[in-house]
Amino acid sequence: MNFLDSVPAIRRIETSRDDLLAIDVVGHISAADGENLFGLMEAAYALHPRIDVLVRLVDHDGVDWANIAEETLKQGTAHAMEHVGRCAAIGEPDWTADARHALRDSPSIEFKHFETEDEAAAWLWLGVQPTGKQQGRG
């Protein structure tokens, strides 16, 4: 095992809003990283009935969707539809069309994609700023 294998691909970004979950998604997302993401979202929902989400993709290299438990995906989708208001996606690939399709039963979620060079506009769109701290799991 390489020491880099233990570096989490989902990294929480501290922000100026308690009701916003901001994360960096770095490299390849394993099933364990996906489960971690759903756990971070559940924790945010426990504190706030409605949240906004910011996802910044960094050197994205795919997701192991097939290896994430089907029940986790179903529950994660259902809870997102209940709790998420806005979602800003920064970087490539632009996955917002796929998310809109997957969450088509929830027209209340507003997705917006921003190019990497337009990151400041994403933070502004959500009315939030990063505080400079970044965390690993949980």
mmCIF file of N, CA and C in Angstrom:
data_model
loop_
_atom_site.group_PDB
_atom_site.id
_atom_site.type_symbol
_atom_site.label_atom_id
_atom_site.label_comp_id
_atom_site.label_asym_id
_atom_site.label_seq_id
_atom_site.Cartn_x
_atom_site.Cartn_y
_atom_site.Cartn_z
ATOM 1 N N MET A 1 0.838 -1.189 0.000
ATOM 2 C CA MET A 1 0.000 0.000 0.000
ATOM 3 C C MET A 1 0.878 1.246 0.000
ATOM 4 N N ASN A 2 0.591 2.127 -0.864
ATOM 5 C CA ASN A 2 1.289 3.401 -0.976
ATOM 6 C C ASN A 2 0.722 4.363 0.072
ATOM 7 N N PHE A 3 1.553 5.211 0.664
ATOM 8 C CA PHE A 3 1.061 6.149 1.682
ATOM 9 C C PHE A 3 -0.003 7.084 1.134
ATOM 10 N N LEU A 4 -0.019 7.330 -0.176
ATOM 11 C CA LEU A 4 -1.040 8.204 -0.763
ATOM 12 C C LEU A 4 -2.402 7.536 -0.827
ATOM 13 N N ASP A 5 -2.447 6.211 -0.706
ATOM 14 C CA ASP A 5 -3.719 5.508 -0.738
ATOM 15 C C ASP A 5 -4.630 5.912 0.416
ATOM 16 N N SER A 6 -4.050 6.402 1.498
ATOM 17 C CA SER A 6 -4.851 6.760 2.665
ATOM 18 C C SER A 6 -5.303 8.227 2.660
ATOM 19 N N VAL A 7 -4.879 9.003 1.673
ATOM 20 C CA VAL A 7 -5.277 10.406 1.601
ATOM 21 C C VAL A 7 -6.725 10.472 1.123
ATOM 22 N N PRO A 8 -7.611 11.106 1.897
ATOM 23 C CA PRO A 8 -9.019 11.154 1.494
ATOM 24 C C PRO A 8 -9.209 11.999 0.234
ATOM 25 N N ALA A 9 -10.079 11.536 -0.640
ATOM 26 C CA ALA A 9 -10.382 12.276 -1.864
ATOM 27 C C ALA A 9 -11.452 13.336 -1.629
ATOM 28 N N ILE A 10 -12.204 13.207 -0.555
ATOM 29 C CA ILE A 10 -13.238 14.184 -0.200
ATOM 30 C C ILE A 10 -12.700 14.981 0.984
ATOM 31 N N ARG A 11 -12.541 16.285 0.781
ATOM 32 C CA ARG A 11 -11.951 17.141 1.825
ATOM 33 C C ARG A 11 -12.862 18.323 2.088
ATOM 34 N N ARG A 12 -13.315 18.430 3.306
ATOM 35 C CA ARG A 12 -14.219 19.506 3.686
ATOM 36 C C ARG A 12 -13.480 20.830 3.732
ATOM 37 N N ILE A 13 -14.155 21.886 3.253
ATOM 38 C CA ILE A 13 -13.609 23.240 3.274
ATOM 39 C C ILE A 13 -14.441 24.043 4.270
ATOM 40 N N GLU A 14 -13.794 24.632 5.246
ATOM 41 C CA GLU A 14 -14.496 25.484 6.201
ATOM 42 C C GLU A 14 -14.921 26.777 5.502
ATOM 43 N N THR A 15 -16.119 27.252 5.822
ATOM 44 C CA THR A 15 -16.647 28.460 5.189
ATOM 45 C C THR A 15 -17.240 29.401 6.230
ATOM 46 N N SER A 16 -17.698 30.537 5.743
ATOM 47 C CA SER A 16 -18.325 31.533 6.609
ATOM 48 C C SER A 16 -19.810 31.251 6.851
ATOM 49 N N ARG A 17 -20.327 30.142 6.328
ATOM 50 C CA ARG A 17 -21.739 29.763 6.533
ATOM 51 C C ARG A 17 -21.826 28.373 7.136
ATOM 52 N N ASP A 18 -22.563 28.255 8.240
ATOM 53 C CA ASP A 18 -22.748 26.953 8.868
ATOM 54 C C ASP A 18 -23.671 26.050 8.057
ATOM 55 N N ASP A 19 -24.548 26.649 7.262
ATOM 56 C CA ASP A 19 -25.531 25.864 6.510
ATOM 57 C C ASP A 19 -25.082 25.605 5.070
ATOM 58 N N LEU A 20 -23.782 25.533 4.869
ATOM 59 C CA LEU A 20 -23.230 25.224 3.560
ATOM 60 C C LEU A 20 -22.160 24.157 3.713
ATOM 61 N N LEU A 21 -22.242 23.112 2.902
ATOM 62 C CA LEU A 21 -21.213 22.086 2.873
ATOM 63 C C LEU A 21 -20.350 22.333 1.646
ATOM 64 N N ALA A 22 -19.075 22.652 1.882
ATOM 65 C CA ALA A 22 -18.131 22.889 0.791
ATOM 66 C C ALA A 22 -17.063 21.809 0.856
ATOM 67 N N ILE A 23 -16.780 21.208 -0.309
ATOM 68 C CA ILE A 23 -15.791 20.135 -0.348
ATOM 69 C C ILE A 23 -14.907 20.252 -1.581
ATOM 70 N N ASP A 24 -13.692 19.773 -1.434
ATOM 71 C CA ASP A 24 -12.814 19.507 -2.561
ATOM 72 C C ASP A 24 -12.952 18.027 -2.869
ATOM 73 N N VAL A 25 -13.044 17.691 -4.139
ATOM 74 C CA VAL A 25 -13.033 16.313 -4.601
ATOM 75 C C VAL A 25 -11.742 16.171 -5.404
ATOM 76 N N VAL A 26 -10.804 15.399 -4.858
ATOM 77 C CA VAL A 26 -9.463 15.337 -5.416
ATOM 78 C C VAL A 26 -9.171 13.942 -5.971
ATOM 79 N N GLY A 27 -8.876 13.899 -7.267
ATOM 80 C CA GLY A 27 -8.484 12.638 -7.883
ATOM 81 C C GLY A 27 -9.637 11.679 -8.074
ATOM 82 N N HIS A 28 -9.385 10.410 -7.795
ATOM 83 C CA HIS A 28 -10.357 9.334 -7.988
ATOM 84 C C HIS A 28 -11.166 9.118 -6.710
ATOM 85 N N ILE A 29 -12.470 8.965 -6.863
ATOM 86 C CA ILE A 29 -13.358 8.769 -5.718
ATOM 87 C C ILE A 29 -13.658 7.279 -5.570
ATOM 88 N N SER A 30 -13.136 6.694 -4.507
ATOM 89 C CA SER A 30 -13.391 5.283 -4.221
ATOM 90 C C SER A 30 -14.767 5.148 -3.569
ATOM 91 N N ALA A 31 -15.203 3.917 -3.406
ATOM 92 C CA ALA A 31 -16.471 3.673 -2.714
ATOM 93 C C ALA A 31 -16.412 4.222 -1.284
ATOM 94 N N ALA A 32 -15.266 4.054 -0.619
ATOM 95 C CA ALA A 32 -15.127 4.564 0.754
ATOM 96 C C ALA A 32 -15.226 6.093 0.775
ATOM 97 N N ASP A 33 -14.647 6.753 -0.215
ATOM 98 C CA ASP A 33 -14.758 8.214 -0.310
ATOM 99 C C ASP A 33 -16.208 8.621 -0.529
ATOM 100 N N GLY A 34 -16.914 7.889 -1.390
ATOM 101 C CA GLY A 34 -18.326 8.174 -1.643
ATOM 102 C C GLY A 34 -19.153 8.023 -0.379
ATOM 103 N N GLU A 35 -18.896 6.968 0.377
ATOM 104 C CA GLU A 35 -19.603 6.761 1.653
ATOM 105 C C GLU A 35 -19.283 7.916 2.612
ATOM 106 N N ASN A 36 -18.039 8.361 2.626
ATOM 107 C CA ASN A 36 -17.646 9.490 3.468
ATOM 108 C C ASN A 36 -18.413 10.750 3.077
ATOM 109 N N LEU A 37 -18.554 10.986 1.773
ATOM 110 C CA LEU A 37 -19.307 12.149 1.304
ATOM 111 C C LEU A 37 -20.737 12.109 1.805
ATOM 112 N N PHE A 38 -21.394 10.957 1.668
ATOM 113 C CA PHE A 38 -22.768 10.852 2.153
ATOM 114 C C PHE A 38 -22.837 11.077 3.663
ATOM 115 N N GLY A 39 -21.826 10.635 4.393
ATOM 116 C CA GLY A 39 -21.784 10.875 5.834
ATOM 117 C C GLY A 39 -21.655 12.356 6.168
ATOM 118 N N LEU A 40 -20.812 13.075 5.426
ATOM 119 C CA LEU A 40 -20.676 14.519 5.629
ATOM 120 C C LEU A 40 -21.995 15.233 5.361
ATOM 121 N N MET A 41 -22.688 14.788 4.319
ATOM 122 C CA MET A 41 -23.967 15.418 3.987
ATOM 123 C C MET A 41 -25.005 15.136 5.079
ATOM 124 N N GLU A 42 -25.060 13.897 5.561
ATOM 125 C CA GLU A 42 -26.008 13.547 6.632
ATOM 126 C C GLU A 42 -25.742 14.381 7.887
ATOM 127 N N ALA A 43 -24.473 14.595 8.202
ATOM 128 C CA ALA A 43 -24.132 15.421 9.365
ATOM 129 C C ALA A 43 -24.618 16.851 9.171
ATOM 130 N N ALA A 44 -24.471 17.380 7.961
ATOM 131 C CA ALA A 44 -24.944 18.740 7.671
ATOM 132 C C ALA A 44 -26.469 18.818 7.776
ATOM 133 N N TYR A 45 -27.168 17.791 7.278
ATOM 134 C CA TYR A 45 -28.636 17.780 7.358
ATOM 135 C C TYR A 45 -29.111 17.718 8.805
ATOM 136 N N ALA A 46 -28.359 17.035 9.649
ATOM 137 C CA ALA A 46 -28.743 16.921 11.061
ATOM 138 C C ALA A 46 -28.713 18.282 11.746
ATOM 139 N N LEU A 47 -27.847 19.170 11.280
ATOM 140 C CA LEU A 47 -27.719 20.500 11.881
ATOM 141 C C LEU A 47 -28.628 21.542 11.234
ATOM 142 N N HIS A 48 -28.954 21.352 9.947
ATOM 143 C CA HIS A 48 -29.710 22.358 9.189
ATOM 144 C C HIS A 48 -30.709 21.672 8.265
ATOM 145 N N PRO A 49 -31.976 22.050 8.317
ATOM 146 C CA PRO A 49 -32.965 21.416 7.443
ATOM 147 C C PRO A 49 -32.732 21.707 5.958
ATOM 148 N N ARG A 50 -32.124 22.835 5.628
ATOM 149 C CA ARG A 50 -31.784 23.187 4.247
ATOM 150 C C ARG A 50 -30.332 23.617 4.219
ATOM 151 N N ILE A 51 -29.602 23.098 3.236
ATOM 152 C CA ILE A 51 -28.200 23.476 3.072
ATOM 153 C C ILE A 51 -27.933 23.786 1.600
ATOM 154 N N ASP A 52 -26.862 24.502 1.367
ATOM 155 C CA ASP A 52 -26.308 24.666 0.038
ATOM 156 C C ASP A 52 -25.003 23.876 0.002
ATOM 157 N N VAL A 53 -24.567 23.541 -1.203
ATOM 158 C CA VAL A 53 -23.380 22.699 -1.374
ATOM 159 C C VAL A 53 -22.466 23.323 -2.420
ATOM 160 N N LEU A 54 -21.161 23.288 -2.159
ATOM 161 C CA LEU A 54 -20.161 23.694 -3.133
ATOM 162 C C LEU A 54 -19.211 22.520 -3.319
ATOM 163 N N VAL A 55 -19.017 22.105 -4.576
ATOM 164 C CA VAL A 55 -18.124 20.998 -4.896
ATOM 165 C C VAL A 55 -17.056 21.525 -5.844
ATOM 166 N N ARG A 56 -15.803 21.461 -5.393
ATOM 167 C CA ARG A 56 -14.681 21.904 -6.222
ATOM 168 C C ARG A 56 -13.907 20.656 -6.658
ATOM 169 N N LEU A 57 -13.911 20.385 -7.972
ATOM 170 C CA LEU A 57 -13.194 19.233 -8.518
ATOM 171 C C LEU A 57 -11.745 19.602 -8.785
ATOM 172 N N VAL A 58 -10.826 18.771 -8.280
ATOM 173 C CA VAL A 58 -9.396 18.989 -8.455
ATOM 174 C C VAL A 58 -8.807 17.716 -9.057
ATOM 175 N N ASP A 59 -8.306 17.804 -10.286
ATOM 176 C CA ASP A 59 -7.723 16.636 -10.959
ATOM 177 C C ASP A 59 -8.647 15.422 -10.892
ATOM 178 N N HIS A 60 -9.925 15.636 -11.169
ATOM 179 C CA HIS A 60 -10.937 14.577 -11.069
ATOM 180 C C HIS A 60 -10.583 13.395 -11.971
ATOM 181 N N ASP A 61 -10.741 12.196 -11.416
ATOM 182 C CA ASP A 61 -10.367 10.990 -12.147
ATOM 183 C C ASP A 61 -11.416 9.890 -11.991
ATOM 184 N N GLY A 62 -12.690 10.262 -11.923
ATOM 185 C CA GLY A 62 -13.760 9.270 -11.898
ATOM 186 C C GLY A 62 -14.233 8.897 -10.505
ATOM 187 N N VAL A 63 -15.367 8.156 -10.497
ATOM 188 C CA VAL A 63 -16.023 7.735 -9.258
ATOM 189 C C VAL A 63 -16.388 6.261 -9.372
ATOM 190 N N ASP A 64 -16.189 5.508 -8.309
ATOM 191 C CA ASP A 64 -16.569 4.088 -8.266
ATOM 192 C C ASP A 64 -18.030 3.942 -7.841
ATOM 193 N N TRP A 65 -18.951 4.491 -8.630
ATOM 194 C CA TRP A 65 -20.382 4.427 -8.271
ATOM 195 C C TRP A 65 -20.850 2.988 -8.071
ATOM 196 N N ALA A 66 -20.383 2.069 -8.904
ATOM 197 C CA ALA A 66 -20.842 0.684 -8.844
ATOM 198 C C ALA A 66 -20.480 0.004 -7.527
ATOM 199 N N ASN A 67 -19.465 0.503 -6.841
ATOM 200 C CA ASN A 67 -19.031 -0.116 -5.593
ATOM 201 C C ASN A 67 -19.617 0.547 -4.348
ATOM 202 N N ILE A 68 -20.448 1.558 -4.525
ATOM 203 C CA ILE A 68 -21.127 2.187 -3.393
ATOM 204 C C ILE A 68 -22.439 1.454 -3.199
ATOM 205 N N ALA A 69 -22.761 1.132 -1.974
ATOM 206 C CA ALA A 69 -23.968 0.365 -1.676
ATOM 207 C C ALA A 69 -25.204 1.032 -2.279
ATOM 208 N N GLU A 70 -26.037 0.234 -2.934
ATOM 209 C CA GLU A 70 -27.245 0.760 -3.588
ATOM 210 C C GLU A 70 -28.142 1.496 -2.595
ATOM 211 N N GLU A 71 -28.254 0.985 -1.387
ATOM 212 C CA GLU A 71 -29.086 1.630 -0.364
ATOM 213 C C GLU A 71 -28.520 3.006 0.003
ATOM 214 N N THR A 72 -27.207 3.114 0.068
ATOM 215 C CA THR A 72 -26.569 4.401 0.348
ATOM 216 C C THR A 72 -26.899 5.408 -0.749
ATOM 217 N N LEU A 73 -26.820 4.973 -2.005
ATOM 218 C CA LEU A 73 -27.140 5.866 -3.125
ATOM 219 C C LEU A 73 -28.601 6.299 -3.097
ATOM 220 N N LYS A 74 -29.507 5.359 -2.841
ATOM 221 C CA LYS A 74 -30.941 5.692 -2.782
ATOM 222 C C LYS A 74 -31.219 6.669 -1.652
ATOM 223 N N GLN A 75 -30.696 6.386 -0.477
ATOM 224 C CA GLN A 75 -30.908 7.253 0.678
ATOM 225 C C GLN A 75 -30.255 8.615 0.457
ATOM 226 N N GLY A 76 -29.050 8.624 -0.107
ATOM 227 C CA GLY A 76 -28.361 9.882 -0.375
ATOM 228 C C GLY A 76 -29.139 10.756 -1.340
ATOM 229 N N THR A 77 -29.707 10.152 -2.378
ATOM 230 C CA THR A 77 -30.517 10.889 -3.350
ATOM 231 C C THR A 77 -31.775 11.452 -2.702
ATOM 232 N N ALA A 78 -32.463 10.618 -1.941
ATOM 233 C CA ALA A 78 -33.692 11.062 -1.285
ATOM 234 C C ALA A 78 -33.424 12.211 -0.310
ATOM 235 N N HIS A 79 -32.373 12.093 0.462
ATOM 236 C CA HIS A 79 -32.059 13.149 1.431
ATOM 237 C C HIS A 79 -31.598 14.430 0.750
ATOM 238 N N ALA A 80 -30.855 14.313 -0.340
ATOM 239 C CA ALA A 80 -30.455 15.515 -1.086
ATOM 240 C C ALA A 80 -31.700 16.259 -1.573
ATOM 241 N N MET A 81 -32.677 15.517 -2.087
ATOM 242 C CA MET A 81 -33.899 16.154 -2.587
ATOM 243 C C MET A 81 -34.645 16.882 -1.473
ATOM 244 N N GLU A 82 -34.544 16.394 -0.256
ATOM 245 C CA GLU A 82 -35.220 17.011 0.888
ATOM 246 C C GLU A 82 -34.470 18.226 1.433
ATOM 247 N N HIS A 83 -33.153 18.215 1.342
ATOM 248 C CA HIS A 83 -32.364 19.180 2.108
ATOM 249 C C HIS A 83 -31.542 20.192 1.307
ATOM 250 N N VAL A 84 -31.187 19.887 0.057
ATOM 251 C CA VAL A 84 -30.284 20.760 -0.695
ATOM 252 C C VAL A 84 -31.064 21.816 -1.470
ATOM 253 N N GLY A 85 -30.625 23.075 -1.338
ATOM 254 C CA GLY A 85 -31.229 24.172 -2.085
ATOM 255 C C GLY A 85 -30.437 24.489 -3.343
ATOM 256 N N ARG A 86 -29.198 24.891 -3.170
ATOM 257 C CA ARG A 86 -28.329 25.241 -4.295
ATOM 258 C C ARG A 86 -27.069 24.399 -4.247
ATOM 259 N N CYS A 87 -26.548 24.112 -5.440
ATOM 260 C CA CYS A 87 -25.286 23.376 -5.528
ATOM 261 C C CYS A 87 -24.428 24.007 -6.604
ATOM 262 N N ALA A 88 -23.259 24.495 -6.202
ATOM 263 C CA ALA A 88 -22.285 25.050 -7.139
ATOM 264 C C ALA A 88 -21.222 23.995 -7.396
ATOM 265 N N ALA A 89 -20.962 23.733 -8.676
ATOM 266 C CA ALA A 89 -19.933 22.787 -9.082
ATOM 267 C C ALA A 89 -18.829 23.559 -9.795
ATOM 268 N N ILE A 90 -17.602 23.398 -9.313
ATOM 269 C CA ILE A 90 -16.458 24.117 -9.875
ATOM 270 C C ILE A 90 -15.507 23.107 -10.508
ATOM 271 N N GLY A 91 -15.121 23.349 -11.748
ATOM 272 C CA GLY A 91 -14.146 22.494 -12.403
ATOM 273 C C GLY A 91 -14.764 21.502 -13.360
ATOM 274 N N GLU A 92 -13.920 20.640 -13.869
ATOM 275 C CA GLU A 92 -14.332 19.655 -14.874
ATOM 276 C C GLU A 92 -14.210 18.246 -14.313
ATOM 277 N N PRO A 93 -15.090 17.363 -14.734
ATOM 278 C CA PRO A 93 -16.126 17.569 -15.734
ATOM 279 C C PRO A 93 -17.352 18.249 -15.132
ATOM 280 N N ASP A 94 -18.165 18.822 -15.994
ATOM 281 C CA ASP A 94 -19.434 19.428 -15.568
ATOM 282 C C ASP A 94 -20.456 18.304 -15.415
ATOM 283 N N TRP A 95 -20.718 17.901 -14.185
ATOM 284 C CA TRP A 95 -21.628 16.803 -13.895
ATOM 285 C C TRP A 95 -23.035 17.288 -13.533
ATOM 286 N N THR A 96 -23.290 18.598 -13.641
ATOM 287 C CA THR A 96 -24.584 19.126 -13.179
ATOM 288 C C THR A 96 -25.766 18.605 -13.994
ATOM 289 N N ALA A 97 -25.597 18.364 -15.295
ATOM 290 C CA ALA A 97 -26.712 17.823 -16.095
ATOM 291 C C ALA A 97 -27.078 16.425 -15.612
ATOM 292 N N ASP A 98 -26.072 15.605 -15.288
ATOM 293 C CA ASP A 98 -26.346 14.266 -14.762
ATOM 294 C C ASP A 98 -27.050 14.346 -13.409
ATOM 295 N N ALA A 99 -26.627 15.282 -12.571
ATOM 296 C CA ALA A 99 -27.261 15.452 -11.262
ATOM 297 C C ALA A 99 -28.714 15.902 -11.415
ATOM 298 N N ARG A 100 -28.955 16.843 -12.331
ATOM 299 C CA ARG A 100 -30.333 17.285 -12.576
ATOM 300 C C ARG A 100 -31.207 16.117 -13.019
ATOM 301 N N HIS A 101 -30.652 15.261 -13.865
ATOM 302 C CA HIS A 101 -31.401 14.100 -14.348
ATOM 303 C C HIS A 101 -31.672 13.121 -13.199
ATOM 304 N N ALA A 102 -30.657 12.835 -12.399
ATOM 305 C CA ALA A 102 -30.809 11.898 -11.285
ATOM 306 C C ALA A 102 -31.774 12.425 -10.232
ATOM 307 N N LEU A 103 -31.822 13.739 -10.078
ATOM 308 C CA LEU A 103 -32.675 14.360 -9.056
ATOM 309 C C LEU A 103 -33.860 15.089 -9.695
ATOM 310 N N ARG A 104 -34.327 14.580 -10.829
ATOM 311 C CA ARG A 104 -35.387 15.254 -11.588
ATOM 312 C C ARG A 104 -36.688 15.389 -10.808
ATOM 313 N N ASP A 105 -36.886 14.550 -9.791
ATOM 314 C CA ASP A 105 -38.096 14.657 -8.978
ATOM 315 C C ASP A 105 -38.026 15.795 -7.972
ATOM 316 N N SER A 106 -36.895 16.486 -7.938
ATOM 317 C CA SER A 106 -36.722 17.608 -7.015
ATOM 318 C C SER A 106 -36.312 18.860 -7.791
ATOM 319 N N PRO A 107 -37.285 19.535 -8.377
ATOM 320 C CA PRO A 107 -36.942 20.740 -9.132
ATOM 321 C C PRO A 107 -36.463 21.888 -8.244
ATOM 322 N N SER A 108 -36.539 21.704 -6.926
ATOM 323 C CA SER A 108 -36.140 22.789 -6.024
ATOM 324 C C SER A 108 -34.627 22.918 -5.879
ATOM 325 N N ILE A 109 -33.851 21.903 -6.313
ATOM 326 C CA ILE A 109 -32.397 22.005 -6.241
ATOM 327 C C ILE A 109 -31.909 22.778 -7.462
ATOM 328 N N GLU A 110 -31.175 23.848 -7.193
ATOM 329 C CA GLU A 110 -30.634 24.676 -8.263
ATOM 330 C C GLU A 110 -29.146 24.363 -8.421
ATOM 331 N N PHE A 111 -28.771 23.828 -9.581
ATOM 332 C CA PHE A 111 -27.385 23.497 -9.878
ATOM 333 C C PHE A 111 -26.798 24.564 -10.788
ATOM 334 N N LYS A 112 -25.525 24.886 -10.553
ATOM 335 C CA LYS A 112 -24.836 25.815 -11.438
ATOM 336 C C LYS A 112 -23.377 25.392 -11.543
ATOM 337 N N HIS A 113 -22.889 25.305 -12.779
ATOM 338 C CA HIS A 113 -21.504 24.932 -13.016
ATOM 339 C C HIS A 113 -20.652 26.174 -13.244
ATOM 340 N N PHE A 114 -19.446 26.147 -12.708
ATOM 341 C CA PHE A 114 -18.477 27.235 -12.877
ATOM 342 C C PHE A 114 -17.155 26.633 -13.336
ATOM 343 N N GLU A 115 -16.531 27.284 -14.302
ATOM 344 C CA GLU A 115 -15.191 26.870 -14.713
ATOM 345 C C GLU A 115 -14.231 27.159 -13.558
ATOM 346 N N THR A 116 -13.107 26.468 -13.531
ATOM 347 C CA THR A 116 -12.122 26.645 -12.460
ATOM 348 C C THR A 116 -11.721 28.103 -12.297
ATOM 349 N N GLU A 117 -11.523 28.789 -13.422
ATOM 350 C CA GLU A 117 -11.106 30.194 -13.346
ATOM 351 C C GLU A 117 -12.224 31.120 -12.849
ATOM 352 N N ASP A 118 -13.449 30.622 -12.777
ATOM 353 C CA ASP A 118 -14.590 31.408 -12.288
ATOM 354 C C ASP A 118 -14.991 31.024 -10.866
ATOM 355 N N GLU A 119 -14.068 30.421 -10.124
ATOM 356 C CA GLU A 119 -14.380 29.950 -8.772
ATOM 357 C C GLU A 119 -14.928 31.059 -7.875
ATOM 358 N N ALA A 120 -14.371 32.245 -7.959
ATOM 359 C CA ALA A 120 -14.847 33.350 -7.109
ATOM 360 C C ALA A 120 -16.336 33.612 -7.339
ATOM 361 N N ALA A 121 -16.798 33.469 -8.574
ATOM 362 C CA ALA A 121 -18.213 33.673 -8.893
ATOM 363 C C ALA A 121 -19.086 32.607 -8.218
ATOM 364 N N ALA A 122 -18.573 31.393 -8.083
ATOM 365 C CA ALA A 122 -19.320 30.322 -7.408
ATOM 366 C C ALA A 122 -19.522 30.651 -5.937
ATOM 367 N N TRP A 123 -18.452 31.091 -5.290
ATOM 368 C CA TRP A 123 -18.557 31.464 -3.876
ATOM 369 C C TRP A 123 -19.530 32.636 -3.723
ATOM 370 N N LEU A 124 -19.454 33.594 -4.616
ATOM 371 C CA LEU A 124 -20.354 34.749 -4.578
ATOM 372 C C LEU A 124 -21.808 34.320 -4.798
ATOM 373 N N TRP A 125 -22.047 33.418 -5.739
ATOM 374 C CA TRP A 125 -23.394 32.926 -6.032
ATOM 375 C C TRP A 125 -24.036 32.305 -4.798
ATOM 376 N N LEU A 126 -23.213 31.662 -3.958
ATOM 377 C CA LEU A 126 -23.719 31.044 -2.735
ATOM 378 C C LEU A 126 -23.661 31.987 -1.536
ATOM 379 N N GLY A 127 -23.103 33.172 -1.727
ATOM 380 C CA GLY A 127 -23.035 34.136 -0.631
ATOM 381 C C GLY A 127 -22.154 33.678 0.506
ATOM 382 N N VAL A 128 -21.005 33.136 0.177
ATOM 383 C CA VAL A 128 -20.133 32.539 1.186
ATOM 384 C C VAL A 128 -18.677 32.727 0.773
ATOM 385 N N GLN A 129 -17.793 32.595 1.753
ATOM 386 C CA GLN A 129 -16.357 32.647 1.505
ATOM 387 C C GLN A 129 -15.695 31.496 2.260
ATOM 388 N N PRO A 130 -14.638 30.915 1.678
ATOM 389 C CA PRO A 130 -13.879 29.929 2.442
ATOM 390 C C PRO A 130 -13.132 30.640 3.560
ATOM 391 N N THR A 131 -12.938 29.967 4.673
ATOM 392 C CA THR A 131 -12.209 30.590 5.779
ATOM 393 C C THR A 131 -10.730 30.224 5.768
ATOM 394 N N GLY A 132 -10.318 29.402 4.813
ATOM 395 C CA GLY A 132 -8.912 29.048 4.697
ATOM 396 C C GLY A 132 -8.559 27.713 5.304
ATOM 397 N N LYS A 133 -9.461 27.135 6.098
ATOM 398 C CA LYS A 133 -9.177 25.834 6.694
ATOM 399 C C LYS A 133 -9.720 24.748 5.787
ATOM 400 N N GLN A 134 -8.992 23.645 5.707
ATOM 401 C CA GLN A 134 -9.444 22.496 4.925
ATOM 402 C C GLN A 134 -9.240 21.271 5.791
ATOM 403 N N GLN A 135 -10.223 20.365 5.753
ATOM 404 C CA GLN A 135 -10.148 19.187 6.609
ATOM 405 C C GLN A 135 -10.219 17.933 5.770
ATOM 406 N N GLY A 136 -9.686 16.862 6.313
ATOM 407 C CA GLY A 136 -9.806 15.545 5.690
ATOM 408 C C GLY A 136 -11.156 14.951 6.029
ATOM 409 N N ARG A 137 -11.190 13.687 6.275
ATOM 410 C CA ARG A 137 -12.470 12.994 6.561
ATOM 411 C C ARG A 137 -13.195 13.628 7.733
ATOM 412 N N GLY A 138 -14.519 13.676 7.518
ATOM 413 C CA GLY A 138 -15.488 13.972 8.514
ATOM 414 C C GLY A 138 -15.593 15.213 9.158
#
